[in-house]
Short mmCIF file of C-alpha atoms and ligand atoms in Angstrom, two decimals:
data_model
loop_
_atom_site.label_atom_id
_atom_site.label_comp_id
_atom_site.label_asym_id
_atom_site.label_seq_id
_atom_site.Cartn_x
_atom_site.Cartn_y
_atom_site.Cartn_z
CA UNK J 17 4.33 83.93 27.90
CA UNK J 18 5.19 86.89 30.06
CA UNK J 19 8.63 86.14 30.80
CA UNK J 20 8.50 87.41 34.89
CA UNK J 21 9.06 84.37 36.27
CA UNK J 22 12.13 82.31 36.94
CA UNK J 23 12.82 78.86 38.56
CA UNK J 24 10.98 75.47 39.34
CA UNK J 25 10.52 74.51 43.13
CA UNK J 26 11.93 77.88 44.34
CA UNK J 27 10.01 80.21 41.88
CA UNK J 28 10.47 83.90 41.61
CA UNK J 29 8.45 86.41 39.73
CA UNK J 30 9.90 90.14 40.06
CA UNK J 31 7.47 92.92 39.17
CA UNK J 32 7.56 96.88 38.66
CA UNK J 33 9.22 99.79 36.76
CA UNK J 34 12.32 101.90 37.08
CA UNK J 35 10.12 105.06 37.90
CA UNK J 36 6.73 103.48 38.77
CA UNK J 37 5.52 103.62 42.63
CA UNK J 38 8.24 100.40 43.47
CA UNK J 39 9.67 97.24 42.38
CA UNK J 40 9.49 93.55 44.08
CA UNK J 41 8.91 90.03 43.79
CA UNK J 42 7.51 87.24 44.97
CA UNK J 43 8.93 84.15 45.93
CA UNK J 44 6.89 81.06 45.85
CA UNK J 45 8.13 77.54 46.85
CA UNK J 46 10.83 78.63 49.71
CA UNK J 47 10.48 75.82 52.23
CA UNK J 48 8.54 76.71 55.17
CA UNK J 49 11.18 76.73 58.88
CA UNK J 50 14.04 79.27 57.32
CA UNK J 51 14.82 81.78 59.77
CA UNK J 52 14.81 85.11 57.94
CA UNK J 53 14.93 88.75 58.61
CA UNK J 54 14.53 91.87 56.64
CA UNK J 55 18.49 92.11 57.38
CA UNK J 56 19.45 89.16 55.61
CA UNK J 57 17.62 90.83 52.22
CA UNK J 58 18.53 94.21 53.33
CA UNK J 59 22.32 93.30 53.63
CA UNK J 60 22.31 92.09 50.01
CA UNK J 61 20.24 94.88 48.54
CA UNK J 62 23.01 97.18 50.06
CA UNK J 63 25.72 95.85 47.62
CA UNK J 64 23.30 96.50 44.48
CA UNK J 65 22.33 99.74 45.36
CA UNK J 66 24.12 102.28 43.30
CA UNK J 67 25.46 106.03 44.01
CA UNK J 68 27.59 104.16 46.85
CA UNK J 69 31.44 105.20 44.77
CA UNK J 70 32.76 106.67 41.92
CA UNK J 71 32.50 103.31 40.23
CA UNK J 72 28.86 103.34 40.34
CA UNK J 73 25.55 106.31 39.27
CA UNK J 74 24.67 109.07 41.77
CA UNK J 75 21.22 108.23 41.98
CA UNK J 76 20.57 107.49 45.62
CA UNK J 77 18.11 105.18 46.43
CA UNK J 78 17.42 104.69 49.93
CA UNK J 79 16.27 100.72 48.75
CA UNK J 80 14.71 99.66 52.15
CA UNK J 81 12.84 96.60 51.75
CA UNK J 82 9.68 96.11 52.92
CA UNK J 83 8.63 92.05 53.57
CA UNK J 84 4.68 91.36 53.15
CA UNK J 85 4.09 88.13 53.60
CA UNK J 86 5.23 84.62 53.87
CA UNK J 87 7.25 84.89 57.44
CA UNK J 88 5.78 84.39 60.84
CA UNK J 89 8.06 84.91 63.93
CA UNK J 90 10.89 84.89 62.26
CA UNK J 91 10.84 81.64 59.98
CA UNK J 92 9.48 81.13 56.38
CA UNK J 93 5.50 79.85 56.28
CA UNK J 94 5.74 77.94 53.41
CA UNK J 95 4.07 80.71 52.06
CA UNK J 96 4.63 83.33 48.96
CA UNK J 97 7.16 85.78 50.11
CA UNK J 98 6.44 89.12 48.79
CA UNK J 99 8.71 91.77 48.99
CA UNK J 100 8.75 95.42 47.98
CA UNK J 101 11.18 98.42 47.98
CA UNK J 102 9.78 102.15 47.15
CA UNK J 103 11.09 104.15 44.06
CA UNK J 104 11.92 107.03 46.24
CA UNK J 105 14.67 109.12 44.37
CA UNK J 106 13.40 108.68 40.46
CA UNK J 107 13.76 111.73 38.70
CA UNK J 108 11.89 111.17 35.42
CA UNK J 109 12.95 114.71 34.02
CA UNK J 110 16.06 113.66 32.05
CA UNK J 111 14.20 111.17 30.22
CA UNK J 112 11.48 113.56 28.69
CA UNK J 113 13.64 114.42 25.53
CA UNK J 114 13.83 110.61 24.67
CA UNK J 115 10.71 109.62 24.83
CA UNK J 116 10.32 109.10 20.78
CA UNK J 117 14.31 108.97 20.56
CA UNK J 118 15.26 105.19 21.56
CA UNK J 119 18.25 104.96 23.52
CA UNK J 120 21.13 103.22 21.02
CA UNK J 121 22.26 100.02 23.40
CA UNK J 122 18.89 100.39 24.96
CA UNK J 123 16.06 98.36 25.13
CA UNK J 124 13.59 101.24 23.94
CA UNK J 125 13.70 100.13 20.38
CA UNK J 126 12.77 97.02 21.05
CA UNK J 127 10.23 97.42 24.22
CA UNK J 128 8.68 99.79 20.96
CA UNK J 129 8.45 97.11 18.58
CA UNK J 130 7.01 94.39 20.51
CA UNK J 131 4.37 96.11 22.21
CA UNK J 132 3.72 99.13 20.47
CA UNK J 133 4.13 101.68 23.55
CA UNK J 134 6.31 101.58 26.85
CA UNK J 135 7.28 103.70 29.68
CA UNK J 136 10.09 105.42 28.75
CA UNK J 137 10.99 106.96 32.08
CA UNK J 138 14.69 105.41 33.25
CA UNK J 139 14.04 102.53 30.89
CA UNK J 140 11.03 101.00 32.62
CA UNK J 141 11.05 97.32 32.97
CA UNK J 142 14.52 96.82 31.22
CA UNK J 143 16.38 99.26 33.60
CA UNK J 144 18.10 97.42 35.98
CA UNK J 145 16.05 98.04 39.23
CA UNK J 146 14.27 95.35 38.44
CA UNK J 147 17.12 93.45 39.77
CA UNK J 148 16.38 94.68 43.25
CA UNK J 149 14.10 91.59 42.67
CA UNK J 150 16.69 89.44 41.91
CA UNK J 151 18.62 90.14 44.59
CA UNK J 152 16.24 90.31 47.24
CA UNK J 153 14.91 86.53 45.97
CA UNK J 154 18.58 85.76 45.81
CA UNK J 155 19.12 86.88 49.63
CA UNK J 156 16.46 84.25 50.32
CA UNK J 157 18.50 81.53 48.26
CA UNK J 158 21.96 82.19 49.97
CA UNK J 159 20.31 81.21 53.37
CA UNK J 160 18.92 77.72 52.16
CA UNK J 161 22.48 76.92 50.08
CA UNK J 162 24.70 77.95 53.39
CA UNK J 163 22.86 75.82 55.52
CA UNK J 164 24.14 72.46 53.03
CA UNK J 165 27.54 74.38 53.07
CA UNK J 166 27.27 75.92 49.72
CA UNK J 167 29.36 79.39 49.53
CA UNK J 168 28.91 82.18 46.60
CA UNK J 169 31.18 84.66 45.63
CA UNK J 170 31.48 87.05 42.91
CA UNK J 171 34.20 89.48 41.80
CA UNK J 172 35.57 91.85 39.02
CA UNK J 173 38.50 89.86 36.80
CA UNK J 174 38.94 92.67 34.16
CA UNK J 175 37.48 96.14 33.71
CA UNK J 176 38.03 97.89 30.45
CA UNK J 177 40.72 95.37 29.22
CA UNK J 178 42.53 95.49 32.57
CA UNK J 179 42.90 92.01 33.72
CA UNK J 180 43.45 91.50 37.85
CA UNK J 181 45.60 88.79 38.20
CA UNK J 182 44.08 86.17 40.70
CA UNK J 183 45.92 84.38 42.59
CA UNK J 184 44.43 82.75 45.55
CA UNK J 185 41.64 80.36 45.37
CA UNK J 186 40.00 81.15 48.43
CA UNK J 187 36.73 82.98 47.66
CA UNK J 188 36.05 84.03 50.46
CA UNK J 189 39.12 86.24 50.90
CA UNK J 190 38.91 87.20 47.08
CA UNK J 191 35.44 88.41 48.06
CA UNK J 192 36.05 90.59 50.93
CA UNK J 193 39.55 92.08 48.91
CA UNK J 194 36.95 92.57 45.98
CA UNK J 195 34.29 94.44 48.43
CA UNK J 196 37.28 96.43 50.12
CA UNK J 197 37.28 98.69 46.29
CA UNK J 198 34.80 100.56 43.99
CA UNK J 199 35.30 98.09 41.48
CA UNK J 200 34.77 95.00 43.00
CA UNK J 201 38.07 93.79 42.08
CA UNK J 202 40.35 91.14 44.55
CA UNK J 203 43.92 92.61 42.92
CA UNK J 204 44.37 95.52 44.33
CA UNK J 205 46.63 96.84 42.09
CA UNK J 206 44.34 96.17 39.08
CA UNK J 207 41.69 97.68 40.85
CA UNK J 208 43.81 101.22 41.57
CA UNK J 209 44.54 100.73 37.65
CA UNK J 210 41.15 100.31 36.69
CA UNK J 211 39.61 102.95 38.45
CA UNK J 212 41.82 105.37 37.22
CA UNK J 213 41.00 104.08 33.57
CA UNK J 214 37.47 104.70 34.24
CA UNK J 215 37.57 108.04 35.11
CA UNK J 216 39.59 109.11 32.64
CA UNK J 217 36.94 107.27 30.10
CA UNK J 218 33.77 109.06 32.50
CA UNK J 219 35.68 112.60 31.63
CA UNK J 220 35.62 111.46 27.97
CA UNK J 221 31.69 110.92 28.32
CA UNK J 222 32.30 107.10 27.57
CA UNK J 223 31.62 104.24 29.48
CA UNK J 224 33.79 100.60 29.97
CA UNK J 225 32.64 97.13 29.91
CA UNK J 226 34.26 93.74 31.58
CA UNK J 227 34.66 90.68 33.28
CA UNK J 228 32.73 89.20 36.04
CA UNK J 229 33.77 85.58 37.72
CA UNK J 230 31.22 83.93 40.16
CA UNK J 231 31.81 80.89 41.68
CA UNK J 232 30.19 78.53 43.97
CA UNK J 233 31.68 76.32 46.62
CA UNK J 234 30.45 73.44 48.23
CA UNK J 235 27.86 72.07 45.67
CA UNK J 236 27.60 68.82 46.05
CA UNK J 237 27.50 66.24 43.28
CA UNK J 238 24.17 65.30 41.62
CA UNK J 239 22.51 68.65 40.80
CA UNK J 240 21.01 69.46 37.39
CA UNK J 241 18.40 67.77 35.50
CA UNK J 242 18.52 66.13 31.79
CA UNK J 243 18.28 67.19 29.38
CA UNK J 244 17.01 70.68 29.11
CA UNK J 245 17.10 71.94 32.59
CA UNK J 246 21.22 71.18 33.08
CA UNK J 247 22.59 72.72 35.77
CA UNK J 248 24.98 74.96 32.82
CA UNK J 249 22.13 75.83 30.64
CA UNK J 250 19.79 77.20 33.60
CA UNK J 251 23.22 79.50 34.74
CA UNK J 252 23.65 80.24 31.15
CA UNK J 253 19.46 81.72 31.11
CA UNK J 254 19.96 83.09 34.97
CA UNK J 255 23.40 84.66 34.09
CA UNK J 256 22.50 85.89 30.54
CA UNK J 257 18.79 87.52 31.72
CA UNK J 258 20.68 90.14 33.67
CA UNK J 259 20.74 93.17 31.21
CA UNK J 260 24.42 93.89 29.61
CA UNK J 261 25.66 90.31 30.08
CA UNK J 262 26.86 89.67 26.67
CA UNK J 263 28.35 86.16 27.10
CA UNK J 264 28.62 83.39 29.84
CA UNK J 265 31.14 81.03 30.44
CA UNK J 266 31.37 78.10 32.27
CA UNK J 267 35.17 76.53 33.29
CA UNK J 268 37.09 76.68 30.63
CA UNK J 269 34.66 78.41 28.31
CA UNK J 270 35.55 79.48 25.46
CA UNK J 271 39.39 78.46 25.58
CA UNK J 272 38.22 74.67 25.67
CA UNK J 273 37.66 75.11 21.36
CA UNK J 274 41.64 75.85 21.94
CA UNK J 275 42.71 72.67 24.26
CA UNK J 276 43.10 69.34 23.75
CA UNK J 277 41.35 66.34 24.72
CA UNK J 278 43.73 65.65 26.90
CA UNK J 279 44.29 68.61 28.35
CA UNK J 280 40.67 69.42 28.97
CA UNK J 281 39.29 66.30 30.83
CA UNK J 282 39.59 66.56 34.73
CA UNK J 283 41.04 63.29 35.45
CA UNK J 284 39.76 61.88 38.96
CA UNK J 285 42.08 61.11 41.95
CA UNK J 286 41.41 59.52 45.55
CA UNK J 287 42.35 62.59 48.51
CA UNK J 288 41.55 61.40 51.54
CA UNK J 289 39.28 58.46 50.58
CA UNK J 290 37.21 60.86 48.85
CA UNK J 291 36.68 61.09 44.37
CA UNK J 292 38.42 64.22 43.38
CA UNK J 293 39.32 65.88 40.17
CA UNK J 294 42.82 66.44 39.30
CA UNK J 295 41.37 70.14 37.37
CA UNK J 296 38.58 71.85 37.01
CA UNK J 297 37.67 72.75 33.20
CA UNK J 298 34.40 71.82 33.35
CA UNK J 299 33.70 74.38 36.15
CA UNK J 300 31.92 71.78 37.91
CA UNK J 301 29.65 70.61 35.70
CA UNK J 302 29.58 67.33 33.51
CA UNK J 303 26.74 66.19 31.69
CA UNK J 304 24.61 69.36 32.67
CA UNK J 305 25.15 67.72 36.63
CA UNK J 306 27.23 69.20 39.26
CA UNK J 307 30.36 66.91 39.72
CA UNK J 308 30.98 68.32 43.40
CA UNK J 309 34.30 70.49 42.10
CA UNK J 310 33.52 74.51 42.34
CA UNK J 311 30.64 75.37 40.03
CA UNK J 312 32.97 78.52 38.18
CA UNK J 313 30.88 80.62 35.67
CA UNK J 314 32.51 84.02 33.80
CA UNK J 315 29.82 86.72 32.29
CA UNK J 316 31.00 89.33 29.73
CA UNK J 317 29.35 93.21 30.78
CA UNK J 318 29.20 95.42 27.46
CA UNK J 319 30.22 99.01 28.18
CA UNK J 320 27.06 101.01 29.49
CA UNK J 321 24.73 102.26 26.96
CA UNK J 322 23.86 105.59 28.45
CA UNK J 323 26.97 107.84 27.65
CA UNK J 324 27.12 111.41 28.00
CA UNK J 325 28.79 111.40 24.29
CA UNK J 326 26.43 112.60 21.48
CA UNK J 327 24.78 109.64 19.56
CA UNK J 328 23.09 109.26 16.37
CA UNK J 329 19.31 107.66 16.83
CA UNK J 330 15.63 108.55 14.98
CA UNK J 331 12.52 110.13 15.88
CA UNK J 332 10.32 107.19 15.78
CA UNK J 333 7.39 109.86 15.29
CA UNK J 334 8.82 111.87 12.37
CA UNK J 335 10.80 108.98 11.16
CA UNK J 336 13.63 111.57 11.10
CA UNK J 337 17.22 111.37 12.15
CA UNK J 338 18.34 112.77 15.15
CA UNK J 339 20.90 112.65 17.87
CA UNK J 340 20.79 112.68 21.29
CA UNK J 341 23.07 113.66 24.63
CA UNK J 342 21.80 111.42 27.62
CA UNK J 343 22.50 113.53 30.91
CA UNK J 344 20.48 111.48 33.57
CA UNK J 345 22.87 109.10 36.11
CA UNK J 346 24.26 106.02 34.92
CA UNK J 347 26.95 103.94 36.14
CA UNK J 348 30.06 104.58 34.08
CA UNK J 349 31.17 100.80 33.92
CA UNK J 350 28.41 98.05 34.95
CA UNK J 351 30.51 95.33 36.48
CA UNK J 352 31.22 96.68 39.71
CA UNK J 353 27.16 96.57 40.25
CA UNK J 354 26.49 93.26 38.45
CA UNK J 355 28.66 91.08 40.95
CA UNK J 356 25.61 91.21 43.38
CA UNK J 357 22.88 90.50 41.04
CA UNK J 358 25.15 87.37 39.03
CA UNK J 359 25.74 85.83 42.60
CA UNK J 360 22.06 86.10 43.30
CA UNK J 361 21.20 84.74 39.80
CA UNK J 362 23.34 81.48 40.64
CA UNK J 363 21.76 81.36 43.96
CA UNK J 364 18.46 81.17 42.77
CA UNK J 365 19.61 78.20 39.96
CA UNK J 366 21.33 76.41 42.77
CA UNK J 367 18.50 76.50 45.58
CA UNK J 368 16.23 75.47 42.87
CA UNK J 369 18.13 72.61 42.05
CA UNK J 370 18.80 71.67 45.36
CA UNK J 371 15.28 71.28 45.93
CA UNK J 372 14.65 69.48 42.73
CA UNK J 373 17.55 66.91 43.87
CA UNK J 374 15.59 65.48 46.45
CA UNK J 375 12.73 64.64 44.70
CA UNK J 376 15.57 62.73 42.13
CA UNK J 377 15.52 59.26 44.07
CA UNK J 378 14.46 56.92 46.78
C1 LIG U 430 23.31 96.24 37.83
C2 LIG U 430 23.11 96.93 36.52
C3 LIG U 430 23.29 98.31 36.41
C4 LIG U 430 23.10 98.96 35.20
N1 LIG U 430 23.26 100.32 35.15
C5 LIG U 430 23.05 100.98 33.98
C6 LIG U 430 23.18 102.39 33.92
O1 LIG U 430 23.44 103.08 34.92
N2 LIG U 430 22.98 102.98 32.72
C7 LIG U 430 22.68 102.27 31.58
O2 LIG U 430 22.54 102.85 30.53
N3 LIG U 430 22.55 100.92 31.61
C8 LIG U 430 22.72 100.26 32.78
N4 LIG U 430 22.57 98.90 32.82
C9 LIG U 430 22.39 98.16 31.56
C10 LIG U 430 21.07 98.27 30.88
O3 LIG U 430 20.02 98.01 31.78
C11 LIG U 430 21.02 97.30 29.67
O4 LIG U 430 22.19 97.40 28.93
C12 LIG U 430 19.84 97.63 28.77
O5 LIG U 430 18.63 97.39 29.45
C13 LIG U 430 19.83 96.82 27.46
O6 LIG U 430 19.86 95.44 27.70
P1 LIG U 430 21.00 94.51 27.07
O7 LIG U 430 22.30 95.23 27.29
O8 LIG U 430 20.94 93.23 27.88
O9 LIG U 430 20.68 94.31 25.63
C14 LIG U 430 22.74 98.22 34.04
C15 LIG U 430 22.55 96.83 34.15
C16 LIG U 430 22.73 96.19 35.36
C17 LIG U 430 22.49 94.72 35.45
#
């Protein structure tokens, strides 16, 4: 019923508040003989944590995770991993003035409705340090997919209607050009471009939204499970669960309605005595299985919600209307931040599957 809990075989549940004591989660069904160190979680819970640019909020949060169980010299038990990270630099202050004033393009109207009170303070459960979580689980998945050769990589393709034009298909030098910026984007150029958009937009008290690819390499054929656990529809839930994803596509997404039969089936070839496809519109999925091609998935970030601009909202008290000015720190475009937390949402979907695949036959 509750919602907390994600995957199958490798089964998260994240836990915690914005502004409570900390947020975490626990990871149950890792297999046991992983080597893993606080590094390898700490490394990825660097790239999520904000106030590191102008691209991202001030809020500095030191984001040191702590590991509790589940590891013994070095190696995974077989055990529940649980993992925690302090709220150490919440300041609660700025949020005192909304508490009966929900948020527009917040989740405070709707946290209201459902359960009839919530903790208002930096958005609670919906904010998004809850995908410190994520992340940290997601740290854990990485290691199990590199050691079958399976590469993730996530980067910026257009921020505020700026599009970066990509053209190498090596992710692994589009990902270190994307980490080189603010933005997370592999053209440079764009990148310089859309920066300066965004602080022209910040000085306007606005906010921009945009494009995120993430792709996976070296997924081999077979993964996915008919009919309602496909390998698409659990990236479509993984993908659209982060807060402020709007839309997911996978391969040709949406322009597929626009193609051609013909144009949109990957005909197979023979390279090297091995079955290839000729393209790759169905991002690497047919039939809800992986076909072996890149698995390529696109997410659509809406603009932030908290903008310094005054806003029209209610007093859910008085039932009066009123308007609000949020001051707090808030990331002035969320796509720069996401491309951490997407690639750890596909690496959760993938190591889960990976598991599941050996239990598929003899
Ligand atoms: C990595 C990340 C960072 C975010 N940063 C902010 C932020 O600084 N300010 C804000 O208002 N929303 C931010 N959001 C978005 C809100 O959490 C989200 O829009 C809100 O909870 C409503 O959910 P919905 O947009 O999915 O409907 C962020 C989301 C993510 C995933």
């Amino acid at each position: 019923m509750s919602g907390n809990t994600f995957g199958t075989l490798f089964r998260i549940t994240t836990w915690g508040e914005s502004h409570g004591y900390a947020v975490g989660v626990v990871v149950d069904g890792c297999p046991a003989g992983l080597q893993l160190s606080a590094e390898d979680v700490q490394k990825e819970l660097d790239r999520r944590r904000p106030g590191q640019s102008r691209a991202s909020t001030a809020r500095q949060e030191a984001d040191r995770v702590e590991m509790l169980s589940g590891i013994f010299e070095g190696r995974t038990t077989g055990m529940p991993i649980s993992m925690l990270v302090w709220n150490k630099d919440a300041d609660s202050s700025a949020y005192d003035a909304l508490r009966d004033k929900p948020r527009p393009g917040h989740a405070d109207f709707t946290y209201q409705m459902k359960y009839g009170l919530r903790d208002h303070r930096g958005g609670g459960r919906a904010s998004a340090r809850e995908t410190v979580g994520r992340v940290a689980a997601g740290a854990i998945a990485k290691k199990i997919l590199i050691l079958e050769g399976i590469h993730i990589a996530g980067y910026v393709i257009e921020l505020g209607g700026i599009k970066a034009d990509i053209k190498s298909s090596d992710i692994s030098e589009l990902s270190v050009k994307a980490e080189s910026n603010p933005v997370r984007c592999p053209d440079l150029g764009a990148a310089k471009n859309m920066l300066q958009h965004l602080d022209e937009v910040r000085q306007e008290k606005d906010s921009l939204g945009g494009i995120v690819a993430i792709i996976a390499e070296g997924v081999p054929p077979g993964l996915g499970e008919p009919v309602f656990d496909k390998l698409d529809a659990d990236l479509a839930k993984a993908l659209m669960s982060i807060g402020s994803v709007k839309a997911v596509e996978i391969g040709a997404g949406l322009h597929s309605a626009k193609m051609l039969g013909s144009e949109m089936n990957d005909s197979l070839k023979i390279k090297e005595g091995k079955i290839e496809f000729e393209s790759n519109n169905a991002g690497g999925i047919l039939g809800g299985i992986s076909t072996g091609a890149p698995i390529v998935c696109k997410i659509a970030v809406k603009p932030t919600p908290s903008i310094a601009k005054r806003q029209r909202t209610v007093d859910i008290v008085s039932l009066e209307p009123a308007e609000i000015e949020i001051m707090g720190r808030h990331d002035p475009a969320i796509p720069p931040r996401i491309v951490p937390v997407a690639e750890a949402m596909m690496a959760l979907v993938l190591a889960d599957h990976l598991l599941r695949q050996r239990a598929a036959r003899l």
